[in-house]
Short mmCIF file of C-alpha atoms in Angstrom, two decimals:
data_model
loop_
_atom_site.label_atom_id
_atom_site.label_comp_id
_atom_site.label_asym_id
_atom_site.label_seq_id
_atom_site.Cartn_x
_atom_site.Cartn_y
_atom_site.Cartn_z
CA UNK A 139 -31.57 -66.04 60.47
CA UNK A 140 -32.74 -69.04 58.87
CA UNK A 141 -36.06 -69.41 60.78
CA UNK A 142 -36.68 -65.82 59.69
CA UNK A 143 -36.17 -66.37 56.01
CA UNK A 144 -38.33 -69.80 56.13
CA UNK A 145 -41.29 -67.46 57.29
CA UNK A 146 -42.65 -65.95 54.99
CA UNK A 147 -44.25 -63.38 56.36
CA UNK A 148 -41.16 -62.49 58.06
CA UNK A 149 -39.41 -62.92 54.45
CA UNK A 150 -41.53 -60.60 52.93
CA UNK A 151 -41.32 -58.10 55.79
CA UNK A 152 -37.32 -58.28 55.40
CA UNK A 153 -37.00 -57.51 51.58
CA UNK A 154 -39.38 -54.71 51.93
CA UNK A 155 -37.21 -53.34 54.66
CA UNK A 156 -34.18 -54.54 52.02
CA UNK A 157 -35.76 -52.32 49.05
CA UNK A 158 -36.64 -49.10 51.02
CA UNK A 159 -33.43 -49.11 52.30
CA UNK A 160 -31.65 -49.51 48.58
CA UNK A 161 -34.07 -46.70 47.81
CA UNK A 162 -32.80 -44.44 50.71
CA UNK A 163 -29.67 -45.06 50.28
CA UNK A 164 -29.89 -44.09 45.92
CA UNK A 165 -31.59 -41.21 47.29
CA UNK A 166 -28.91 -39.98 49.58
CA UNK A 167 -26.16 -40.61 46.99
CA UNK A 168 -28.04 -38.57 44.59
CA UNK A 169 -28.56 -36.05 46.61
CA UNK A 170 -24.59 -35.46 48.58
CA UNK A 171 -23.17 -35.64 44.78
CA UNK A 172 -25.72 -33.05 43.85
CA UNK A 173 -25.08 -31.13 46.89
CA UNK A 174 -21.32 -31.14 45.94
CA UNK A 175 -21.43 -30.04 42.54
CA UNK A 176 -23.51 -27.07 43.28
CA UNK A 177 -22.32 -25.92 46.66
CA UNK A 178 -19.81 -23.82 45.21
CA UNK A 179 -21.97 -22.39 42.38
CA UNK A 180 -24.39 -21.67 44.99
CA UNK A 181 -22.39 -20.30 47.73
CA UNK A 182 -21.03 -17.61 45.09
CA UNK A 183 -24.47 -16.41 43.69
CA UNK A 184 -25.35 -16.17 47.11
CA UNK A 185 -22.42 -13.95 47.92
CA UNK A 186 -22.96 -11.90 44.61
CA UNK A 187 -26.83 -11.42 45.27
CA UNK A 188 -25.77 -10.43 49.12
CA UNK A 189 -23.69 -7.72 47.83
CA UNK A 190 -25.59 -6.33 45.66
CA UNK A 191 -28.48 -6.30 48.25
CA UNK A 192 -25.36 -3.92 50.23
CA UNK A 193 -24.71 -1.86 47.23
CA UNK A 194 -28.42 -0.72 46.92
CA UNK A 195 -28.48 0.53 50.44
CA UNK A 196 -24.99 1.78 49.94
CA UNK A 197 -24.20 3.02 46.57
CA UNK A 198 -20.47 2.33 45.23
CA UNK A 199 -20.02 6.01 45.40
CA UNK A 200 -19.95 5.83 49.18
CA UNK A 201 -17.45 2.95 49.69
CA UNK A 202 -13.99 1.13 47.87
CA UNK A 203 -14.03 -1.44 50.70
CA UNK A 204 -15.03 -5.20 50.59
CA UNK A 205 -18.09 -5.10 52.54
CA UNK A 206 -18.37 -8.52 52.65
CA UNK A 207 -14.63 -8.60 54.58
CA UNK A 208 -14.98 -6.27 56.76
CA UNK A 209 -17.44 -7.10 58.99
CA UNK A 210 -18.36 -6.98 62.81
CA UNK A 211 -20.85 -8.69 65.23
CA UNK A 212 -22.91 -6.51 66.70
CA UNK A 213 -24.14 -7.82 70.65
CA UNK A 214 -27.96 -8.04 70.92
CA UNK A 215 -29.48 -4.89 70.79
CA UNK A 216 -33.22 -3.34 71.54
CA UNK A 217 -32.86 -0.18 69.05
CA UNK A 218 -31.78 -2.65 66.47
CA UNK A 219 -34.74 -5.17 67.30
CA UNK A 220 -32.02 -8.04 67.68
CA UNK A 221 -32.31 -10.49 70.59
CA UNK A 222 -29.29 -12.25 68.95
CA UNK A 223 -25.75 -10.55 67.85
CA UNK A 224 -26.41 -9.11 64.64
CA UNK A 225 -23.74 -8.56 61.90
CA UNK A 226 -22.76 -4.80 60.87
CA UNK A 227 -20.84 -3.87 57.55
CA UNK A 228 -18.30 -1.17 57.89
CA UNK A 229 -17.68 0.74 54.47
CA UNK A 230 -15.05 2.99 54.03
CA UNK A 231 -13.60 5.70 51.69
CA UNK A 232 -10.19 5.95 50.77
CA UNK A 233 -9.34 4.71 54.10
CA UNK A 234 -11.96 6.61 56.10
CA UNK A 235 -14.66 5.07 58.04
CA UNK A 236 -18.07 6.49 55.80
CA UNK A 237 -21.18 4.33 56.44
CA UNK A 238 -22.40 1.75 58.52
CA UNK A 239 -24.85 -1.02 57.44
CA UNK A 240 -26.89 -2.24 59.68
CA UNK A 241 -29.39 -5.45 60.42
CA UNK A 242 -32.56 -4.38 61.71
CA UNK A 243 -35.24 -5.92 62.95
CA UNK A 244 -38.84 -4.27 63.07
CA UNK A 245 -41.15 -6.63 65.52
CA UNK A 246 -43.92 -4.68 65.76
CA UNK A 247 -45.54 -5.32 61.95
CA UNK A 248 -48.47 -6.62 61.10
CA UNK A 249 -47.38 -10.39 61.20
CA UNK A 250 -44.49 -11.42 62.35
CA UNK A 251 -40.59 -9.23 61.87
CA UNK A 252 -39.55 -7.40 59.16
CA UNK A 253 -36.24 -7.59 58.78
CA UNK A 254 -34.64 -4.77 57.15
CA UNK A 255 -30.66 -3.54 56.30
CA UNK A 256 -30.03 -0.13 56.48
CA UNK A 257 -27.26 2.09 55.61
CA UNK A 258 -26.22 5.09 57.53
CA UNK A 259 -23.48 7.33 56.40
CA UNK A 260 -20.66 8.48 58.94
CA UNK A 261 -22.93 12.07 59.25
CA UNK A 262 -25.90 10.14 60.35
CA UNK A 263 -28.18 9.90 57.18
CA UNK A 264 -29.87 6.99 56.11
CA UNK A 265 -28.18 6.33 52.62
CA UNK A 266 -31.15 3.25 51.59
CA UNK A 267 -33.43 0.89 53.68
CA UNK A 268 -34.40 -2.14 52.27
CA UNK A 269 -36.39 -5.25 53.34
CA UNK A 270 -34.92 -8.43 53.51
CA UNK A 271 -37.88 -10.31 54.40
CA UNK A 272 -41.17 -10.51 56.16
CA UNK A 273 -44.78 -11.56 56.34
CA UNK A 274 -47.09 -8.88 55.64
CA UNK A 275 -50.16 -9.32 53.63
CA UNK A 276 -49.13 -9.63 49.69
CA UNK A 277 -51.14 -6.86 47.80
CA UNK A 278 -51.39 -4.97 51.12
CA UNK A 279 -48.37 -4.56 53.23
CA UNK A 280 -45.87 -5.77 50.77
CA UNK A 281 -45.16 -2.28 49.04
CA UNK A 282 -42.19 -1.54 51.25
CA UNK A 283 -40.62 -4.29 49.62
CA UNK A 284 -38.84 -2.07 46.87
CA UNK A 285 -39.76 -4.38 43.93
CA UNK A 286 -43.28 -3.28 44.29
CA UNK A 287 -43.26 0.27 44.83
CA UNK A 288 -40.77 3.13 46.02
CA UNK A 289 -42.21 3.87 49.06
CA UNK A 290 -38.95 2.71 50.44
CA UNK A 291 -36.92 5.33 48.72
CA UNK A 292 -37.92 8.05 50.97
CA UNK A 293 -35.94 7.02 54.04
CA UNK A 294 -33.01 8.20 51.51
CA UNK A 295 -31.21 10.56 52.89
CA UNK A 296 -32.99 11.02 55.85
CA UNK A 297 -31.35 11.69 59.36
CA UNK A 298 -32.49 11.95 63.33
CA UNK A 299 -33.18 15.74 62.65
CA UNK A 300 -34.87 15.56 59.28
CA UNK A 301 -37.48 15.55 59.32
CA UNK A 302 -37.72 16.75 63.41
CA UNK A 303 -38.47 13.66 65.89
CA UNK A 304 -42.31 13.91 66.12
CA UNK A 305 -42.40 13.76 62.36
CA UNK A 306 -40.89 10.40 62.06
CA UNK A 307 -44.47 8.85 61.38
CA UNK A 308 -46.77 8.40 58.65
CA UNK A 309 -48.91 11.30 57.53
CA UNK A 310 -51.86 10.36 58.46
CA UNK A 311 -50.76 10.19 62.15
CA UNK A 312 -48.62 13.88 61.73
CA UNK A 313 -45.81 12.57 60.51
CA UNK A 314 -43.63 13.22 57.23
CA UNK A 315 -44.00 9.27 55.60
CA UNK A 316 -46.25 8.60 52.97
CA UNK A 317 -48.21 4.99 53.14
CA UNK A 318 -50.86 3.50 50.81
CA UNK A 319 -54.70 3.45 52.10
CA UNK A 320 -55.11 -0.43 53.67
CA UNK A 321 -52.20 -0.68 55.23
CA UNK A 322 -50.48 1.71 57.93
CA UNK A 323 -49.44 -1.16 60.38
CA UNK A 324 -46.44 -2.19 58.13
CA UNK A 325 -45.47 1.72 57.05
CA UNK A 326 -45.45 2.64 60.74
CA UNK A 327 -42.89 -0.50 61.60
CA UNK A 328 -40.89 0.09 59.93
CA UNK A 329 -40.74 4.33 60.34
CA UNK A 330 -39.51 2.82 63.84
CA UNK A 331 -37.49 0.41 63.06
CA UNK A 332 -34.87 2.91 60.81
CA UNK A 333 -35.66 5.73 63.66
CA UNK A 334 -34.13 3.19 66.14
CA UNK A 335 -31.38 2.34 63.77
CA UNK A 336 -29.86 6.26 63.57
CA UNK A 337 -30.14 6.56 67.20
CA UNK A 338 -28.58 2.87 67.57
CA UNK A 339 -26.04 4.25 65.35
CA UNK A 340 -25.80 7.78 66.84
CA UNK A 341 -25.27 6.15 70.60
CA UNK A 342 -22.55 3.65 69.11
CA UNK A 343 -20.91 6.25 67.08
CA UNK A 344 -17.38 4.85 67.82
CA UNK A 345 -17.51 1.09 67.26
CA UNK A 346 -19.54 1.63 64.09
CA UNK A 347 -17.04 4.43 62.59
CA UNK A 348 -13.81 3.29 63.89
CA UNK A 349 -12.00 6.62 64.10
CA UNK A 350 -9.26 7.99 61.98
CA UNK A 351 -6.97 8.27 65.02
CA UNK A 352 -7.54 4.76 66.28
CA UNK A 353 -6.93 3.68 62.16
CA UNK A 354 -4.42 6.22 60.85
CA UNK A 355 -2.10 6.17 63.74
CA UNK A 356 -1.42 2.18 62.47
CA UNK A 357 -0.69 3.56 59.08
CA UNK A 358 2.30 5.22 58.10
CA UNK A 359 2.01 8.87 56.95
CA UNK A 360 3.97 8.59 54.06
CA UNK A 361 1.60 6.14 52.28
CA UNK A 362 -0.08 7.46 49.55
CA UNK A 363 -3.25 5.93 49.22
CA UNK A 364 -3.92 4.43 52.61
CA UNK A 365 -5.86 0.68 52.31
CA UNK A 366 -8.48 0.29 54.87
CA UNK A 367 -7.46 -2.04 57.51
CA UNK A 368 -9.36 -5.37 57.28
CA UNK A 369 -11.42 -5.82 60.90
CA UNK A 370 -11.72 -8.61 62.73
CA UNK A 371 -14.71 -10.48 62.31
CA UNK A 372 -14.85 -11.75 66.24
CA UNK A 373 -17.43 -10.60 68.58
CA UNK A 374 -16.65 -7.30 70.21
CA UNK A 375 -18.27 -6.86 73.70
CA UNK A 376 -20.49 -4.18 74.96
CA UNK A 377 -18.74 -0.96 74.30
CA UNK B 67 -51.51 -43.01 19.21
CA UNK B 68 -54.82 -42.62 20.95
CA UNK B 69 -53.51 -43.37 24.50
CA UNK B 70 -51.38 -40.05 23.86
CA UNK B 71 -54.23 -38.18 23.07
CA UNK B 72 -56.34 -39.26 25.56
CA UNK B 73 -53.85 -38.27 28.37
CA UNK B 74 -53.56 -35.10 26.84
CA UNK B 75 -57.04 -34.50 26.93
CA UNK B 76 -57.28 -35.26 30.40
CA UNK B 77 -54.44 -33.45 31.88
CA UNK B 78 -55.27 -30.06 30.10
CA UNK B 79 -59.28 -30.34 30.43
CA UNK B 80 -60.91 -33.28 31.56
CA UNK B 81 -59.35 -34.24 34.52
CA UNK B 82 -58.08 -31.00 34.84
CA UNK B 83 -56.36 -31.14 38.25
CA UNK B 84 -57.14 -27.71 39.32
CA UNK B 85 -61.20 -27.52 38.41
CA UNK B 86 -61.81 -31.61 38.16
CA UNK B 87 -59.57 -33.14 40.40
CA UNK B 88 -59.54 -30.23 42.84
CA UNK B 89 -55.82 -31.24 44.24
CA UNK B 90 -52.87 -29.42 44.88
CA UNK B 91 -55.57 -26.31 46.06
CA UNK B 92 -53.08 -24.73 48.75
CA UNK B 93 -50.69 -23.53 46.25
CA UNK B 94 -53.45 -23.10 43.81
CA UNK B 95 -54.60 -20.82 46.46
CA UNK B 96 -52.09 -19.34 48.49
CA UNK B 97 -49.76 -18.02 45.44
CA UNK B 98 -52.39 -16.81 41.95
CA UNK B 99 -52.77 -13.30 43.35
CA UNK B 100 -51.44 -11.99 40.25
CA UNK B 101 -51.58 -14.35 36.52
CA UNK B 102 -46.95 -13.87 36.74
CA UNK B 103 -47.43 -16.44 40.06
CA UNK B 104 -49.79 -18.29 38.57
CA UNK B 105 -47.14 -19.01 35.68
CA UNK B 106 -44.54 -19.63 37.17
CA UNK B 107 -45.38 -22.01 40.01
CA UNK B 108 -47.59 -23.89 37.37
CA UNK B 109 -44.45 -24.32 34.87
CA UNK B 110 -42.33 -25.61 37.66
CA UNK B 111 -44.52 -27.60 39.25
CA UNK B 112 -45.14 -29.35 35.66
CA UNK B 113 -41.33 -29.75 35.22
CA UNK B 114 -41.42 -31.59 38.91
CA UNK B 115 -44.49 -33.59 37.98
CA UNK B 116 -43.11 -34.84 34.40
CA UNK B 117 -39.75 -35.85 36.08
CA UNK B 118 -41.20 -37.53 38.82
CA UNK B 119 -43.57 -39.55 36.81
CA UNK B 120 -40.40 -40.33 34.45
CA UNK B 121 -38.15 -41.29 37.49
CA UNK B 122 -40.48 -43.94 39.12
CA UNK B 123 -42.36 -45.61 36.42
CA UNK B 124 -39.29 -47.40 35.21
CA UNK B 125 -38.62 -48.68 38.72
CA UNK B 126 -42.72 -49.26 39.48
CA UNK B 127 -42.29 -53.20 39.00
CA UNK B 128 -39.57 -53.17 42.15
CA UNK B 129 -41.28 -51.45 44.44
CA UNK B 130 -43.78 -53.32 46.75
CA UNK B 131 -47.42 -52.10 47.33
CA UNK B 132 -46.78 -51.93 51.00
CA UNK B 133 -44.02 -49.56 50.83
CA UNK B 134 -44.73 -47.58 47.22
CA UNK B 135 -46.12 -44.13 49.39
CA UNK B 136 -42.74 -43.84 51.29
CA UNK B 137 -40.55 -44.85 47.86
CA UNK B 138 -42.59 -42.61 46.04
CA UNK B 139 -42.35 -39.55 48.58
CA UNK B 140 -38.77 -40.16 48.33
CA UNK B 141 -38.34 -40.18 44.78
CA UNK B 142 -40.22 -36.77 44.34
CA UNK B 143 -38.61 -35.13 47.19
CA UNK B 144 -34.96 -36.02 46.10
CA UNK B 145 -36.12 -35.09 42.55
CA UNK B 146 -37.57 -31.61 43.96
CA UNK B 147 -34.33 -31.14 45.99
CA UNK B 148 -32.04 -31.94 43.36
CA UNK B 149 -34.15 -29.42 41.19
CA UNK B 150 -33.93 -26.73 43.54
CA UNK B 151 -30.03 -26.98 43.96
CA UNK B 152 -29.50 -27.19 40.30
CA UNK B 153 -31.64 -24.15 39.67
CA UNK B 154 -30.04 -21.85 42.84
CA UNK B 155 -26.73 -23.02 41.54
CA UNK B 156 -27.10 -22.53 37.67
CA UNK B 157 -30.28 -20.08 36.76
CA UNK B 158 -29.56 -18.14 39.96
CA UNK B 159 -32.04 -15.23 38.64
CA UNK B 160 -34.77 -18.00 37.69
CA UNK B 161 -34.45 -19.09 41.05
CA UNK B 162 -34.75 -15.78 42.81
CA UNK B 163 -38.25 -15.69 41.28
CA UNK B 164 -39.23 -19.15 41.47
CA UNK B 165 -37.05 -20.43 44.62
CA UNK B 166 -39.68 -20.37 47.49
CA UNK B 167 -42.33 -21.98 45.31
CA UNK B 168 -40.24 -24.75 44.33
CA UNK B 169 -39.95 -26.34 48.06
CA UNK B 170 -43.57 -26.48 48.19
CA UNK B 171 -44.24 -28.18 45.31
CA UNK B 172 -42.95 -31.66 47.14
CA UNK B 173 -46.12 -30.80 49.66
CA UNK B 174 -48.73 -30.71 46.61
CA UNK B 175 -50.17 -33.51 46.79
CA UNK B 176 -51.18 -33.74 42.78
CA UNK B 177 -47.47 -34.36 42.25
CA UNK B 178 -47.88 -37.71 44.45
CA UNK B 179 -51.45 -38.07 42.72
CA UNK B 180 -50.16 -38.62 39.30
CA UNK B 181 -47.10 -40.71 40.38
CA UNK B 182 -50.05 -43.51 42.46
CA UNK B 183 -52.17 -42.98 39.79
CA UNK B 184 -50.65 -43.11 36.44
CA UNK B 185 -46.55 -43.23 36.86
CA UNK B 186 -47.27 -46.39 38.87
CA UNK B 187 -49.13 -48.13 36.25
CA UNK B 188 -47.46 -47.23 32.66
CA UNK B 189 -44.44 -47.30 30.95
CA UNK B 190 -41.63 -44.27 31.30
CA UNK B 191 -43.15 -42.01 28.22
CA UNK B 192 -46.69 -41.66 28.58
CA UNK B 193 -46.09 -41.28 32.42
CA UNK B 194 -43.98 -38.40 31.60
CA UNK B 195 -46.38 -37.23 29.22
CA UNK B 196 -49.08 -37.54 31.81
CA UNK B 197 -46.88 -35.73 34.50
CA UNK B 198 -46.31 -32.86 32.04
CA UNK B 199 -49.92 -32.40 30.76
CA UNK B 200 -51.38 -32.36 34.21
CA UNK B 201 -48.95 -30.10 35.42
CA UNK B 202 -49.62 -27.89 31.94
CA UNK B 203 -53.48 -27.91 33.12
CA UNK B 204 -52.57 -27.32 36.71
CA UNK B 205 -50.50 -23.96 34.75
CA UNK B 206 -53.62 -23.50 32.87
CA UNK B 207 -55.97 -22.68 36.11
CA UNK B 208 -53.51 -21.01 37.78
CA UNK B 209 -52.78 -18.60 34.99
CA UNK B 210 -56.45 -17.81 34.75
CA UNK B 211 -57.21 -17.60 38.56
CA UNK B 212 -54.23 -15.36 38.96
CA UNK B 213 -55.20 -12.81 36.24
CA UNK B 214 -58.76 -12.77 37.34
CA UNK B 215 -57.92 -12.10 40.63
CA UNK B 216 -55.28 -9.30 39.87
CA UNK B 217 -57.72 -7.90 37.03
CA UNK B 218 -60.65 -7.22 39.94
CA UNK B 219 -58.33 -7.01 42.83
CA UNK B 220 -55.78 -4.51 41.22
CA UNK B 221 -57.48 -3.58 37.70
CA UNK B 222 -54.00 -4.47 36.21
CA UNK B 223 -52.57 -7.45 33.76
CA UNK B 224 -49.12 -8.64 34.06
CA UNK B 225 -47.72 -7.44 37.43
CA UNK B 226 -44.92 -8.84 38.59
CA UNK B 227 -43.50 -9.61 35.02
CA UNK B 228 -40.57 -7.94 35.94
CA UNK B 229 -39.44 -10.12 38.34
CA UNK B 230 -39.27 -12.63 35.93
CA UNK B 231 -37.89 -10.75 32.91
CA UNK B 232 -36.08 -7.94 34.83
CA UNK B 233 -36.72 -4.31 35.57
CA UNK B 234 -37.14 -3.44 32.01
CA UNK B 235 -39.88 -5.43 31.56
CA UNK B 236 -41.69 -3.34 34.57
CA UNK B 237 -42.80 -1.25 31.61
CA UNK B 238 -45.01 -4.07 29.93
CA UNK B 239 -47.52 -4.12 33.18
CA UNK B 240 -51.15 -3.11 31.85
CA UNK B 241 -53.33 -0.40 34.06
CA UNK B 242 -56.42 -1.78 32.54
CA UNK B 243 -58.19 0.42 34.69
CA UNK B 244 -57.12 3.51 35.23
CA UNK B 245 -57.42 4.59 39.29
CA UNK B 246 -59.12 1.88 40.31
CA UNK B 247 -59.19 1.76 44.26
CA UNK B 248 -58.36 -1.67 44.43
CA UNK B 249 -60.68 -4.56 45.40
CA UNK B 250 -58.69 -5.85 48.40
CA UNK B 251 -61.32 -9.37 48.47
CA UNK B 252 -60.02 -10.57 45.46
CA UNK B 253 -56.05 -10.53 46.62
CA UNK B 254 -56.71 -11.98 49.99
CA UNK B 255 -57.12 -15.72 50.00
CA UNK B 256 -61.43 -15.79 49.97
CA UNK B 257 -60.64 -14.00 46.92
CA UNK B 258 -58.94 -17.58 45.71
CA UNK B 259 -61.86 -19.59 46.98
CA UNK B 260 -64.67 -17.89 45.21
CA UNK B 261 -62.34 -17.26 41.94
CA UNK B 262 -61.74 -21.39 41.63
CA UNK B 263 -65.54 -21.54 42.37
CA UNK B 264 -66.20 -19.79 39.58
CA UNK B 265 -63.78 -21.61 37.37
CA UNK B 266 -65.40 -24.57 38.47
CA UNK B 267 -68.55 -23.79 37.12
CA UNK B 268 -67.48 -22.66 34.20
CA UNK B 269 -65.80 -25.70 33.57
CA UNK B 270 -68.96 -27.87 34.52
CA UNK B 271 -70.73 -25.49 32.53
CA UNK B 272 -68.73 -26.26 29.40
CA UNK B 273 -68.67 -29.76 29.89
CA UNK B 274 -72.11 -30.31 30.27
CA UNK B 275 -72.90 -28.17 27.23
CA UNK B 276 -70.42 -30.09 25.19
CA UNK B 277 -72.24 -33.77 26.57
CA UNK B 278 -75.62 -32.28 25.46
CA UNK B 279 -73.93 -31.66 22.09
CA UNK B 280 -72.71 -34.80 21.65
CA UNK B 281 -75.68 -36.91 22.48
CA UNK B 282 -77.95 -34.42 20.78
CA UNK B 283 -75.28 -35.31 17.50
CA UNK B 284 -75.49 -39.18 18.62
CA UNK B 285 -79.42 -38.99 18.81
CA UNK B 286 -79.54 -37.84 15.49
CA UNK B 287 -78.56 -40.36 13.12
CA UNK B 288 -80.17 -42.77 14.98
CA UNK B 289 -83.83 -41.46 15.08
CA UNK B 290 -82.77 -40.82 10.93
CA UNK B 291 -82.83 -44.79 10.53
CA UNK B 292 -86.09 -45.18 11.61
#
């Protein structure tokens, strides 16, 4: 230890070590009691801007439930573009199961996924789509982004049978779906993507609308207002 | 007095650091498709850049040359950090609209520019002077770009204002012409490179007219005495 101090050049080399380490280690403090006093602030926005992303593709007329609570985890699935378990919201009304939300993935857009969430009421129409995120070109491909235009509106109450399978496309390749001149990559992505979804939704009908009988038979009949039973929130297998 | 001025002068025109200095070009490219953008990542990257000239000009005389790029780095990227939690946890609608620029601002490199060249140098207020006028001229070019390039790309002023004011404010965006079919060159990201060519020129233009002035005004008095 001595020896290394009496050289100087190993001196030097030490306190500069010293000094970028005092730095670090300001740096780090700063930033954990930072981290602290906003985590909570943060975590709640983020729970108040994630449900009212779920109340625009499900309007509070369609649901008295806590979205956020009752939850399930969806296994992988191809309609919905997932490779991983995706989460699904289960809204209810007075009790009964009446829409679904779902995560869905579109992989085939113009760069890279477009992820979308999309509502589908217990009858099988879409009740909103919206993006969550994606890539496509800004000032091009970005107009399904609801912010910038309304094209996303028109999935609205939509369903597998309106309009009839072969319309489910953009108009300029027969189908019912406007799109803007530039850019029918994106449009016709996500067309797919929410077609998938319904059918996802029509093949899983049970697990996504957990029926009455399964629900009402845990509830006694002489309660007036029945409270929807919270789900569980682990994993349920392949149906 | 003068030293104030000076660094004034230089930030906002001339060392501009978007048309003289030519640094921090990938946001200055990637994000002025409309003049909104332009604004907003401008403001906050002058907010970064004043704070992070602030934070390591009192601490300049500690740091050794060897190690002042990694101490610096650090600084600005626990500044940027700290910014971007305080922002998503208390001006959570600022930060919807602002939060994916403000990450990137640690990767332009005018931010570490100004702390080497200036922060490293001076005392604590004109550094943070410096930091904020550069980062006001940065604002300046990317204001202009961005409405130039909406104007030809889009024929519109202001879109996008809503995200910053709310929905409301979707009312204020100008069709300044009406049906235009959209100029797609403009938006994509050539569009960038030949609109900060332009400003450039302009700029060199301006300058050059201004030096002509002045030495014609010099020449003057001078050739009077004779």
């Amino acid at each position: 230890m001595k020896a290394l101090l009496n050289n100087p050049v190993l001196k030097h080399a030490v306190v500069t070590a010293a000094i970028l380490v005092v730095f670090a280690a300001v740096g780090t403090l700063l930033l954990t009691g930072t981290y602290q006093h906003t985590r909570a602030p943060i975590a709640a926005s983020e729970r108040a801007a994630k449900l009212a992303l779920l109340t625009q593709v499900l309007p509070s007329s369609l649901h008295d439930n806590d979205l956020l609570q009752h939850r399930i985890m969806l296994p992988a699935a191809p309609l919905l573009g997932q490779r991983q378990a995706s989460t699904a919201y289960l809204a209810s009304l007075a009790g009964q199961p009446s829409a679904v939300i779902l995560e869905v993935v579109a992989p085939d857009g113009y760069s890279g996924d477009i992820k979308l969430l999309v509502g589908i009421t217990v009858s099988g129409r879409l009740s909103g789509v919206r993006v969550l995120t994606h890539k496509e070109t800004p000032g091009l491909g970005d107009y399904i982004e609801v912010l910038r235009s309304d094209w996303i509106r028109q999935f609205d109450g939509r369903s597998l049978a309106e309009p009839p399978p072969a319309a489910w496309a953009v108009r300029k390749d027969g189908g019912a779906f406007d799109y803007m001149a530039g850019a029918t990559i994106t449009p016709r992505a996500v067309i797919r993507a929410t077609r998938r979804a319904l059918q996802y939704a029509a093949a899983q009908h049970a697990l996504l609308f957990p029926q009455t009988s399964a629900l009402a038979a845990l509830m006694p009949a002489s309660m007036a207002t029945p409270s929807p039973r919270p789900l569980s929130e682990t994993a349920t297998g392949e149906p | 007095m003068g030293q104030y001025r000076d660094i004034v002068e230089n930030g906002l025109w001339k060392q501009n650091p978007g048309t003289m200095q030519l640094l921090g070009l990938c946001p200055t490219l990637a994000v002025t498709s409309t003049a909104v953008n332009g604004l907003s990542l401008g403001l906050a990257t002058a907010l970064v850049m004043a704070a992070s000239n602030a934070a390591v000009a009192p601490v300049r005389r500690y740091v050794p040359d060897e190690i002042r790029i990694p101490v610096f780095i650090l600084v600005i990227a626990a500044l940027v950090t700290i910014i971007d939690l305080s922002m998503n946890a208390f001006v959570h609608p600022l930060y919807v609209v602002l939060g994916i620029f403000i990450p990137l601002i640690v990767t332009n490199c005018i931010v570490l520019a100004r702390v080497e060249a200036f922060a490293a140098k001076n005392p604590v207020t004109p550094s943070a002077l410096d930091g904020l006028m550069m980062g006001l001229g940065l604002t300046l070019v990317l204001t202009l770009l961005g409405a130039v390039r909406e104007f030809v790309g889009k024929g519109t002023a202001l879109s996008g204002i809503d995200l910053v004011f709310g929905a409301e404010a979707k009312a204020w965006v100008l069709q300044l012409i009406p049906d235009y079919p959209g100029f797609l060159l403009a938006i994509l990201p050539p569009g960038a490179f030949i609109g900060l060519g332009l400003l450039i020129a302009t700029h060199n233009w301006l300058e050059q007219r201004r030096l002509a002035k002045a030495s014609m005004h010099a020449a003057l008095p001078v050739a009077q005495s004779h």
